[in-house]
Tab-separated table of C-alpha atoms and ligand atoms in Angstrom:
chain	number	residue	atom	x	y	z
A	1189	UNK	CA	80.953	123.322	91.456
A	1190	UNK	CA	77.938	123.604	89.318
A	1191	UNK	CA	74.929	122.367	91.644
A	1192	UNK	CA	76.693	125.197	94.633
A	1193	UNK	CA	74.996	128.423	95.389
A	1194	UNK	CA	77.101	131.190	94.707
A	1195	UNK	CA	75.163	134.510	94.077
A	1196	UNK	CA	76.102	137.232	96.109
A	1197	UNK	CA	78.564	134.630	98.081
A	1198	UNK	CA	81.991	135.326	98.747
A	1199	UNK	CA	83.946	132.448	96.991
A	1200	UNK	CA	86.847	131.327	97.974
A	1201	UNK	CA	88.721	129.388	95.076
A	1202	UNK	CA	92.161	127.561	95.387
A	1203	UNK	CA	93.787	127.844	91.969
A	1204	UNK	CA	97.402	126.698	90.807
A	1205	UNK	CA	98.636	129.993	89.142
A	1206	UNK	CA	102.099	129.095	89.439
A	1207	UNK	CA	103.307	130.273	85.932
A	1208	UNK	CA	106.962	130.148	84.783
A	1209	UNK	CA	108.857	133.516	84.381
A	1210	UNK	CA	111.349	134.393	81.982
A	1211	UNK	CA	114.693	136.245	82.798
A	1212	UNK	CA	112.954	139.223	81.651
A	1213	UNK	CA	110.067	138.732	84.931
A	1214	UNK	CA	107.729	138.222	82.098
A	1215	UNK	CA	105.742	134.619	82.299
A	1216	UNK	CA	106.659	132.674	79.642
A	1217	UNK	CA	103.794	129.823	80.389
A	1218	UNK	CA	99.892	130.655	80.786
A	1219	UNK	CA	98.566	127.159	80.511
A	1220	UNK	CA	97.906	127.206	84.340
A	1221	UNK	CA	96.373	130.261	84.363
A	1222	UNK	CA	93.842	129.537	81.359
A	1223	UNK	CA	93.308	126.066	83.169
A	1224	UNK	CA	91.157	128.398	85.850
A	1225	UNK	CA	89.794	130.426	83.333
A	1226	UNK	CA	86.259	128.377	82.434
A	1227	UNK	CA	85.841	128.043	86.578
A	1228	UNK	CA	86.427	131.720	86.958
A	1229	UNK	CA	84.356	132.821	83.976
A	1230	UNK	CA	80.967	130.300	85.592
A	1231	UNK	CA	81.580	131.538	89.226
A	1232	UNK	CA	81.659	135.053	87.686
A	1233	UNK	CA	78.526	134.384	85.342
A	1234	UNK	CA	76.917	133.116	88.526
A	1235	UNK	CA	76.816	136.313	90.239
A	1236	UNK	CA	79.786	134.958	93.108
A	1237	UNK	CA	82.563	137.431	94.848
A	1238	UNK	CA	85.724	135.247	93.435
A	1239	UNK	CA	88.363	135.168	95.688
A	1240	UNK	CA	91.135	133.594	94.098
A	1241	UNK	CA	94.398	132.350	95.905
A	1242	UNK	CA	97.124	130.252	95.296
A	1243	UNK	CA	101.089	129.984	95.740
A	1244	UNK	CA	104.740	130.603	93.097
A	1245	UNK	CA	107.252	129.283	94.474
A	1246	UNK	CA	108.978	127.817	97.574
A	1247	UNK	CA	109.525	131.241	99.509
A	1248	UNK	CA	109.772	129.424	102.650
A	1249	UNK	CA	107.294	130.633	104.685
A	1250	UNK	CA	108.057	134.573	104.520
A	1251	UNK	CA	107.666	137.304	102.251
A	1252	UNK	CA	109.769	137.969	99.173
A	1253	UNK	CA	108.940	140.440	96.244
A	1254	UNK	CA	110.583	137.656	93.190
A	1255	UNK	CA	107.327	135.841	94.599
A	1256	UNK	CA	105.125	137.966	94.381
A	1257	UNK	CA	102.321	137.042	92.483
A	1258	UNK	CA	101.150	140.913	91.467
A	1259	UNK	CA	102.115	140.776	88.271
A	1260	UNK	CA	99.808	137.387	88.081
A	1261	UNK	CA	96.421	139.122	88.856
A	1262	UNK	CA	97.345	141.677	85.819
A	1263	UNK	CA	98.021	138.529	83.228
A	1264	UNK	CA	94.572	137.047	84.707
A	1265	UNK	CA	92.864	140.207	84.416
A	1266	UNK	CA	94.280	140.665	81.241
A	1267	UNK	CA	92.745	136.919	80.082
A	1268	UNK	CA	89.573	137.790	81.756
A	1269	UNK	CA	89.102	141.546	79.831
A	1270	UNK	CA	88.477	142.313	83.032
A	1271	UNK	CA	89.841	143.780	86.109
A	1272	UNK	CA	91.120	141.662	88.526
A	1273	UNK	CA	91.908	143.181	91.552
A	1274	UNK	CA	94.871	141.997	94.439
A	1275	UNK	CA	95.877	142.070	98.179
A	1276	UNK	CA	99.224	142.366	99.281
A	1277	UNK	CA	98.357	139.616	101.993
A	1278	UNK	CA	96.765	136.601	101.511
A	1279	UNK	CA	94.982	137.090	105.636
A	1280	UNK	CA	94.718	139.867	107.896
A	1281	UNK	CA	92.666	143.001	107.930
A	1282	UNK	CA	93.845	144.207	104.148
A	1283	UNK	CA	92.223	140.906	102.728
A	1284	UNK	CA	89.209	141.363	104.382
A	1285	UNK	CA	88.455	145.291	103.407
A	1286	UNK	CA	89.341	144.475	100.151
A	1287	UNK	CA	86.675	141.127	100.101
A	1288	UNK	CA	84.239	143.775	101.268
A	1289	UNK	CA	84.456	146.084	98.677
A	1290	UNK	CA	83.817	143.351	95.843
A	1291	UNK	CA	80.610	143.485	94.131
A	1292	UNK	CA	79.075	140.031	92.515
A	1293	UNK	CA	80.925	138.987	89.721
A	1294	UNK	CA	83.769	140.597	90.730
A	1295	UNK	CA	87.925	138.751	91.118
A	1296	UNK	CA	90.745	139.185	93.579
A	1297	UNK	CA	94.132	137.304	94.200
A	1298	UNK	CA	95.515	137.311	97.389
A	1299	UNK	CA	99.403	137.693	97.491
A	1300	UNK	CA	101.550	134.009	97.992
A	1301	UNK	CA	100.126	131.531	100.431
A	1302	UNK	CA	103.675	130.140	101.407
A	1303	UNK	CA	104.961	133.987	102.489
A	1304	UNK	CA	103.098	132.035	105.169
A	1305	UNK	CA	104.369	128.929	106.900
A	1306	UNK	CA	101.228	127.530	107.874
A	1307	UNK	CA	100.435	127.143	104.510
A	1308	UNK	CA	103.169	123.831	103.812
A	1309	UNK	CA	102.887	123.630	107.460
A	1310	UNK	CA	99.110	122.572	107.106
A	1311	UNK	CA	98.427	124.769	110.156
A	1312	UNK	CA	94.941	125.161	111.438
A	1313	UNK	CA	94.702	128.584	112.343
A	1314	UNK	CA	96.662	129.367	109.455
A	1315	UNK	CA	93.401	127.502	107.912
A	1316	UNK	CA	90.798	128.929	109.847
A	1317	UNK	CA	91.876	132.424	109.109
A	1318	UNK	CA	91.699	131.938	105.594
A	1319	UNK	CA	88.658	130.442	105.708
A	1320	UNK	CA	87.289	133.676	107.422
A	1321	UNK	CA	87.121	135.017	103.698
A	1322	UNK	CA	84.659	133.107	102.415
A	1323	UNK	CA	81.260	131.747	102.651
A	1324	UNK	CA	82.297	128.546	99.669
A	1325	UNK	CA	85.476	126.832	99.073
A	1326	UNK	CA	86.395	125.942	96.027
A	1327	UNK	CA	89.527	123.770	94.636
A	1328	UNK	CA	90.608	124.100	91.286
A	1329	UNK	CA	95.139	123.154	91.906
A	1330	UNK	CA	94.923	119.966	91.370
A	1331	UNK	CA	98.961	120.550	90.801
A	1332	UNK	CA	98.693	120.811	94.259
A	1333	UNK	CA	96.674	117.870	95.779
A	1334	UNK	CA	99.179	115.273	96.677
A	1335	UNK	CA	99.589	118.280	99.728
A	1336	UNK	CA	98.272	118.435	102.839
A	1337	UNK	CA	98.536	122.317	102.910
A	1338	UNK	CA	96.926	124.612	104.462
A	1339	UNK	CA	94.900	125.907	101.468
A	1340	UNK	CA	94.366	122.458	99.597
A	1341	UNK	CA	93.334	120.321	102.465
A	1342	UNK	CA	93.478	121.579	105.953
A	1343	UNK	CA	90.881	124.447	105.115
A	1344	UNK	CA	88.111	122.468	103.928
A	1345	UNK	CA	86.330	121.213	107.035
A	1346	UNK	CA	85.126	125.263	107.489
A	1347	UNK	CA	82.739	124.168	104.362
A	1348	UNK	CA	80.760	121.263	105.375
A	1349	UNK	CA	77.760	122.097	102.953
A	1350	UNK	CA	79.696	124.236	100.614
A	1351	UNK	CA	82.686	122.903	98.920
A	1352	UNK	CA	83.230	121.333	95.289
A	1353	UNK	CA	85.918	120.335	93.082
A	1354	UNK	CA	86.690	123.112	90.709
A	1355	UNK	CA	86.111	122.559	86.760
A	1356	UNK	CA	89.254	122.063	85.928
A	1357	UNK	CA	90.571	119.099	88.943
A	1358	UNK	CA	87.046	117.861	88.620
A	1359	UNK	CA	88.728	117.258	84.723
A	1360	UNK	CA	92.059	116.554	86.203
A	1361	UNK	CA	89.893	113.799	88.209
A	1362	UNK	CA	87.457	112.680	85.921
A	1363	UNK	CA	89.902	112.331	82.878
A	1364	UNK	CA	92.589	109.601	85.077
A	1365	UNK	CA	89.383	107.183	86.376
A	1366	UNK	CA	88.175	108.068	82.777
A	1367	UNK	CA	91.239	105.867	81.975
A	1368	UNK	CA	91.851	103.330	85.013
A	1369	UNK	CA	87.976	102.863	85.245
A	1370	UNK	CA	87.856	102.393	81.112
A	1371	UNK	CA	85.692	99.851	79.555
A	1372	UNK	CA	86.298	101.432	75.929
A	1373	UNK	CA	89.124	98.743	75.624
A	1374	UNK	CA	92.029	98.403	75.003
A	1375	UNK	CA	93.430	100.298	77.114
A	1376	UNK	CA	97.218	100.905	76.105
A	1377	UNK	CA	99.608	103.144	79.255
A	1378	UNK	CA	102.774	104.052	77.453
A	1379	UNK	CA	105.688	104.532	80.478
A	1380	UNK	CA	108.069	106.152	79.404
A	1381	UNK	CA	110.586	108.253	81.541
A	1382	UNK	CA	114.025	107.710	82.968
A	1383	UNK	CA	114.042	106.053	86.135
A	1384	UNK	CA	112.082	102.011	86.785
A	1385	UNK	CA	112.601	103.261	90.689
A	1386	UNK	CA	110.364	106.022	90.224
A	1387	UNK	CA	107.432	103.999	88.138
A	1388	UNK	CA	107.463	101.483	89.568
A	1389	UNK	CA	104.461	102.011	91.820
A	1390	UNK	CA	102.986	103.213	88.410
A	1391	UNK	CA	103.159	99.830	87.147
A	1392	UNK	CA	101.938	97.594	89.325
A	1393	UNK	CA	98.778	100.462	90.312
A	1394	UNK	CA	97.794	100.308	86.144
A	1395	UNK	CA	98.394	96.557	85.844
A	1396	UNK	CA	94.630	95.722	87.001
A	1397	UNK	CA	93.534	98.175	84.684
A	1398	UNK	CA	95.182	97.821	81.355
A	1399	UNK	CA	95.498	95.671	78.440
A	1400	UNK	CA	99.356	96.311	77.248
A	1401	UNK	CA	101.995	98.409	78.721
A	1402	UNK	CA	104.477	99.549	76.270
A	1403	UNK	CA	107.385	101.074	78.265
A	1404	UNK	CA	110.102	102.879	76.958
A	1405	UNK	CA	113.089	105.676	77.981
A	1406	UNK	CA	116.093	105.033	79.818
A	1407	UNK	CA	113.783	102.442	82.702
A	1408	UNK	CA	113.588	99.655	79.863
A	1409	UNK	CA	117.243	98.816	79.691
A	1410	UNK	CA	117.051	97.837	83.229
A	1411	UNK	CA	113.606	95.127	81.341
A	1412	UNK	CA	116.244	94.591	78.198
A	1413	UNK	CA	118.651	93.380	81.371
A	1414	UNK	CA	116.734	91.527	83.367
A	1415	UNK	CA	116.170	89.687	81.062
A	1416	UNK	CA	119.762	88.588	80.320
A	1417	UNK	CA	120.117	91.586	77.551
A	1418	UNK	CA	123.590	93.195	76.253
A	1419	UNK	CA	122.484	97.289	77.103
A	1420	UNK	CA	126.077	97.880	76.877
A	1421	UNK	CA	126.192	101.315	78.584
A	1422	UNK	CA	122.801	102.492	78.914
A	1423	UNK	CA	121.250	103.900	82.805
A	1424	UNK	CA	120.345	100.553	84.512
A	1425	UNK	CA	119.621	100.087	88.328
A	1426	UNK	CA	120.946	96.891	89.349
A	1427	UNK	CA	119.141	97.060	92.026
A	1428	UNK	CA	115.660	96.931	90.031
A	1429	UNK	CA	116.778	93.294	87.934
A	1430	UNK	CA	114.746	91.437	90.610
A	1431	UNK	CA	111.611	94.178	90.028
A	1432	UNK	CA	111.708	93.765	87.267
A	1433	UNK	CA	111.523	90.506	86.349
A	1434	UNK	CA	108.666	90.583	89.290
A	1435	UNK	CA	107.000	93.349	87.111
A	1436	UNK	CA	107.216	90.429	84.272
A	1437	UNK	CA	105.897	88.288	85.824
A	1438	UNK	CA	102.713	90.008	87.182
A	1439	UNK	CA	101.946	91.323	83.931
A	1440	UNK	CA	101.979	87.274	82.403
A	1441	UNK	CA	99.173	86.000	85.307
A	1442	UNK	CA	97.454	89.090	85.064
A	1443	UNK	CA	97.323	89.441	81.448
A	1444	UNK	CA	98.876	92.277	81.194
A	1445	UNK	CA	101.459	91.956	77.282
A	1446	UNK	CA	104.037	93.804	78.375
A	1447	UNK	CA	106.215	95.836	75.446
A	1448	UNK	CA	109.459	96.172	75.496
A	1449	UNK	CA	111.446	98.229	72.775
A	1450	UNK	CA	113.061	95.330	69.605
A	1451	UNK	CA	115.725	98.470	69.062
A	1452	UNK	CA	118.070	101.077	70.855
A	1453	UNK	CA	119.461	105.013	69.237
A	1454	UNK	CA	123.251	104.456	70.728
A	1455	UNK	CA	125.270	106.611	71.249
A	1456	UNK	CA	128.784	107.226	72.915
A	1457	UNK	CA	128.470	109.622	74.606
A	1458	UNK	CA	125.664	111.818	76.540
A	1459	UNK	CA	126.050	114.292	74.264
A	1460	UNK	CA	123.744	115.243	71.018
A	1461	UNK	CA	127.064	115.485	68.691
A	1462	UNK	CA	128.227	112.002	69.620
A	1463	UNK	CA	128.845	108.837	67.570
A	1464	UNK	CA	125.502	106.499	66.889
A	1465	UNK	CA	124.708	103.487	65.446
A	1466	UNK	CA	121.334	101.606	66.075
A	1467	UNK	CA	121.152	97.789	67.063
A	1468	UNK	CA	119.122	95.435	68.851
A	1469	UNK	CA	118.240	96.671	72.114
A	1470	UNK	CA	119.372	93.324	73.955
A	1471	UNK	CA	122.576	93.878	71.285
A	1472	UNK	CA	123.981	97.476	73.080
A	1473	UNK	CA	127.726	97.484	72.847
A	1474	UNK	CA	130.238	98.289	75.552
A	1475	UNK	CA	130.940	102.202	75.121
A	1476	UNK	CA	127.069	102.716	74.084
A	1477	UNK	CA	124.664	103.438	75.732
A	1478	UNK	CA	120.432	103.363	74.117
A	1479	UNK	CA	119.452	106.925	74.565
A	1480	UNK	CA	115.902	106.460	71.922
A	1481	UNK	CA	113.585	103.179	71.062
A	1482	UNK	CA	115.173	102.376	67.431
A	1483	UNK	CA	112.967	102.236	63.716
A	1484	UNK	CA	111.466	98.679	65.010
A	1485	UNK	CA	110.040	99.231	68.013
A	1486	UNK	CA	108.638	102.457	66.796
A	1487	UNK	CA	107.002	100.882	63.565
A	1488	UNK	CA	106.028	98.350	66.188
A	1489	UNK	CA	104.566	100.682	69.443
A	1490	UNK	CA	102.408	101.954	66.769
A	1491	UNK	CA	100.760	99.152	65.229
A	1492	UNK	CA	100.011	98.431	69.544
A	1493	UNK	CA	98.809	102.119	69.382
A	1494	UNK	CA	96.508	101.898	65.900
A	1495	UNK	CA	93.778	99.540	68.482
A	1496	UNK	CA	93.863	101.773	71.327
A	1497	UNK	CA	90.318	102.555	72.911
A	1498	UNK	CA	92.119	104.014	75.792
A	1499	UNK	CA	95.362	105.432	76.238
A	1500	UNK	CA	98.111	107.454	79.150
A	1501	UNK	CA	101.293	108.381	78.762
A	1502	UNK	CA	103.575	108.652	80.788
A	1503	UNK	CA	107.019	109.636	80.185
A	1504	UNK	CA	108.915	109.865	76.947
A	1505	UNK	CA	110.252	107.408	75.177
A	1506	UNK	CA	113.834	108.524	74.285
A	1507	UNK	CA	115.768	111.583	75.772
A	1508	UNK	CA	113.651	113.737	73.284
A	1509	UNK	CA	115.314	117.082	74.377
A	1510	UNK	CA	118.457	115.916	72.103
A	1511	UNK	CA	117.561	116.428	68.446
A	1512	UNK	CA	119.347	112.684	67.247
A	1513	UNK	CA	117.020	111.325	69.787
A	1514	UNK	CA	114.136	112.528	69.942
A	1515	UNK	CA	112.652	110.246	67.287
A	1516	UNK	CA	110.856	107.029	69.266
A	1517	UNK	CA	108.857	110.054	71.201
A	1518	UNK	CA	107.669	112.329	68.414
A	1519	UNK	CA	106.608	109.356	66.580
A	1520	UNK	CA	105.048	107.587	69.552
A	1521	UNK	CA	102.877	110.746	70.081
A	1522	UNK	CA	102.290	111.149	66.510
A	1523	UNK	CA	100.998	107.432	67.367
A	1524	UNK	CA	98.808	109.012	70.339
A	1525	UNK	CA	97.353	112.094	68.379
A	1526	UNK	CA	96.249	109.781	65.010
A	1527	UNK	CA	94.811	106.734	67.644
A	1528	UNK	CA	92.404	110.052	69.542
A	1529	UNK	CA	91.754	111.284	65.923
A	1530	UNK	CA	90.994	107.363	65.295
A	1531	UNK	CA	88.159	107.706	68.343
A	1532	UNK	CA	90.381	106.939	71.180
A	1533	UNK	CA	90.369	108.767	74.476
A	1534	UNK	CA	94.268	109.316	75.669
A	1535	UNK	CA	94.985	111.122	78.750
A	1536	UNK	CA	98.533	112.752	78.970
A	1537	UNK	CA	100.600	113.538	82.162
A	1538	UNK	CA	103.060	113.733	84.454
A	1539	UNK	CA	106.409	115.983	83.598
A	1540	UNK	CA	108.345	115.146	80.796
A	1541	UNK	CA	105.251	113.872	78.626
A	1542	UNK	CA	103.491	117.113	78.998
A	1543	UNK	CA	106.566	118.925	77.539
A	1544	UNK	CA	107.079	116.395	74.378
A	1545	UNK	CA	103.517	117.241	73.463
A	1546	UNK	CA	104.142	120.194	74.448
A	1547	UNK	CA	107.395	120.137	71.798
A	1548	UNK	CA	105.985	118.234	69.046
A	1549	UNK	CA	103.064	120.628	68.474
A	1550	UNK	CA	100.288	117.534	69.526
A	1551	UNK	CA	98.466	118.835	72.839
A	1552	UNK	CA	95.442	119.687	70.625
A	1553	UNK	CA	95.394	116.084	69.240
A	1554	UNK	CA	94.895	114.484	72.070
A	1555	UNK	CA	91.616	114.091	74.396
A	1556	UNK	CA	93.449	116.007	77.663
A	1557	UNK	CA	97.084	117.358	79.043
A	1558	UNK	CA	97.021	117.203	82.460
A	1559	UNK	CA	98.183	120.363	84.552
A	1560	UNK	CA	99.656	118.337	87.519
A	1561	UNK	CA	102.259	116.727	87.949
A	1562	UNK	CA	103.267	115.162	91.161
A	1563	UNK	CA	100.183	115.102	92.160
A	1564	UNK	CA	98.488	113.238	88.427
A	1565	UNK	CA	101.810	110.479	89.217
A	1566	UNK	CA	101.107	109.973	92.818
A	1567	UNK	CA	97.039	109.798	91.342
A	1568	UNK	CA	98.457	106.405	89.004
A	1569	UNK	CA	100.036	105.686	91.929
A	1570	UNK	CA	96.591	104.740	93.711
A	1571	UNK	CA	97.462	107.278	96.346
A	1572	UNK	CA	94.236	108.668	98.480
A	1573	UNK	CA	95.411	112.273	97.204
A	1574	UNK	CA	94.407	115.235	100.542
A	1575	UNK	CA	92.815	117.864	98.341
A	1576	UNK	CA	90.702	115.794	97.023
A	1577	UNK	CA	89.682	113.598	99.890
A	1578	UNK	CA	89.389	116.698	101.602
A	1579	UNK	CA	86.559	117.918	99.241
A	1580	UNK	CA	85.003	114.399	99.154
A	1581	UNK	CA	84.968	113.795	103.273
B	3008	AMP	P1	110.892	110.969	83.678
B	3008	AMP	O1	111.808	112.421	85.194
B	3008	AMP	O2	111.470	109.616	85.033
B	3008	AMP	O3	110.220	111.572	83.258
B	3008	AMP	O4	111.882	111.190	83.477
B	3008	AMP	C1	112.095	111.606	81.920
B	3008	AMP	C2	113.888	112.387	81.535
B	3008	AMP	O5	113.908	110.841	80.848
B	3008	AMP	C3	113.399	113.062	80.510
B	3008	AMP	O6	114.426	114.463	80.760
B	3008	AMP	C4	114.288	112.181	79.541
B	3008	AMP	O7	115.546	112.508	78.930
B	3008	AMP	C5	115.007	111.036	79.820
B	3008	AMP	N1	115.393	109.890	78.924
B	3008	AMP	C6	114.437	108.810	79.025
B	3008	AMP	N2	115.197	107.824	77.918
B	3008	AMP	C7	116.101	108.069	78.335
B	3008	AMP	C8	117.787	107.373	78.193
B	3008	AMP	N3	117.311	105.966	77.403
B	3008	AMP	N4	118.111	107.143	78.845
B	3008	AMP	C9	117.972	107.905	79.814
B	3008	AMP	N5	117.352	109.503	80.024
B	3008	AMP	C10	116.172	109.213	79.218
């Protein structure tokens, strides 16, 4: 983006300001706005006329006042300390007229792209109407980079010589690439979360690029059962036992060390007030389910992480949303922070691990927290994301 000439040009920027709102209709988390501010500021300072476009929620192709971006325009303005104009439709005469009024350095936000069915359908005509609004196209929306929508992918071909990643998107891509192609080793992946089925492709894709994989969360119990352990009523995906064994075998062949939990915090119900006990991971009694890694696992994982030079963390190590089962995720998160302070590069990405680092106030102590849940997962799975391909190809 820094190499593009933008002075006095209409710069169309796809951002992801799909921020969450509380019951009072106030924005409850500004992270997505903040993530894109550096891009907006850079363009402003170089004399661009900045036209922001985004989606919000799932209005299914029709205007819906509950999903308007009007309040978001105001919030962006407050954070930029500048007025952000707002247009009630993202294409057509009204948008074109408003853009004509823009002076270099001005910022404008268009109404929710998904009020038009053409956005999610990746419609060529809708993409062309959007493209008419700008001279330069910037994609700064990593969170939707895995979607082949009009504004995220289809539009790019209208700007063969004037398109680029925004600064937020660029750093998302750089940080995953830094993990996947790191020469700062050992590289350690921590993979947790509920199910093996949703992480199996990631595990396979990571294998050639990492030295160690720490497995925790609900998915660990499928591995433990696959190795012949007793896991009581823990979450197990019976259909994945063979695949789990395959992963363990491939890891051995590729010289990747897999670390499973040693012990488990178990409960007699999926509840904060359940009766609990701690046992070896492969000796969980019937009637109990493993909901967190135990203290021996924490100390083993911490030890492994203390040698890390590159860390990828995806997925919590237990049911961290409930206090009695939060320690594993919190303590391992603190180890990631500690290793980062000792010079390791750490990337936290994909859904719930991001929520966990925020809950335990670790976001500022890791190298990079990804804004893109699904997009990050697909990137880690090795897929080519349409939003990235459209800029590069
Ligand atoms: P995922 O979206 O696959 O990363 O899964 C995240 C969810 O996994 C979180 O909501 C956790 O509460 C849940 N989880 C973590 N550990 C366990 C476990 N041992 N049993 C059941 N669910 C778990």
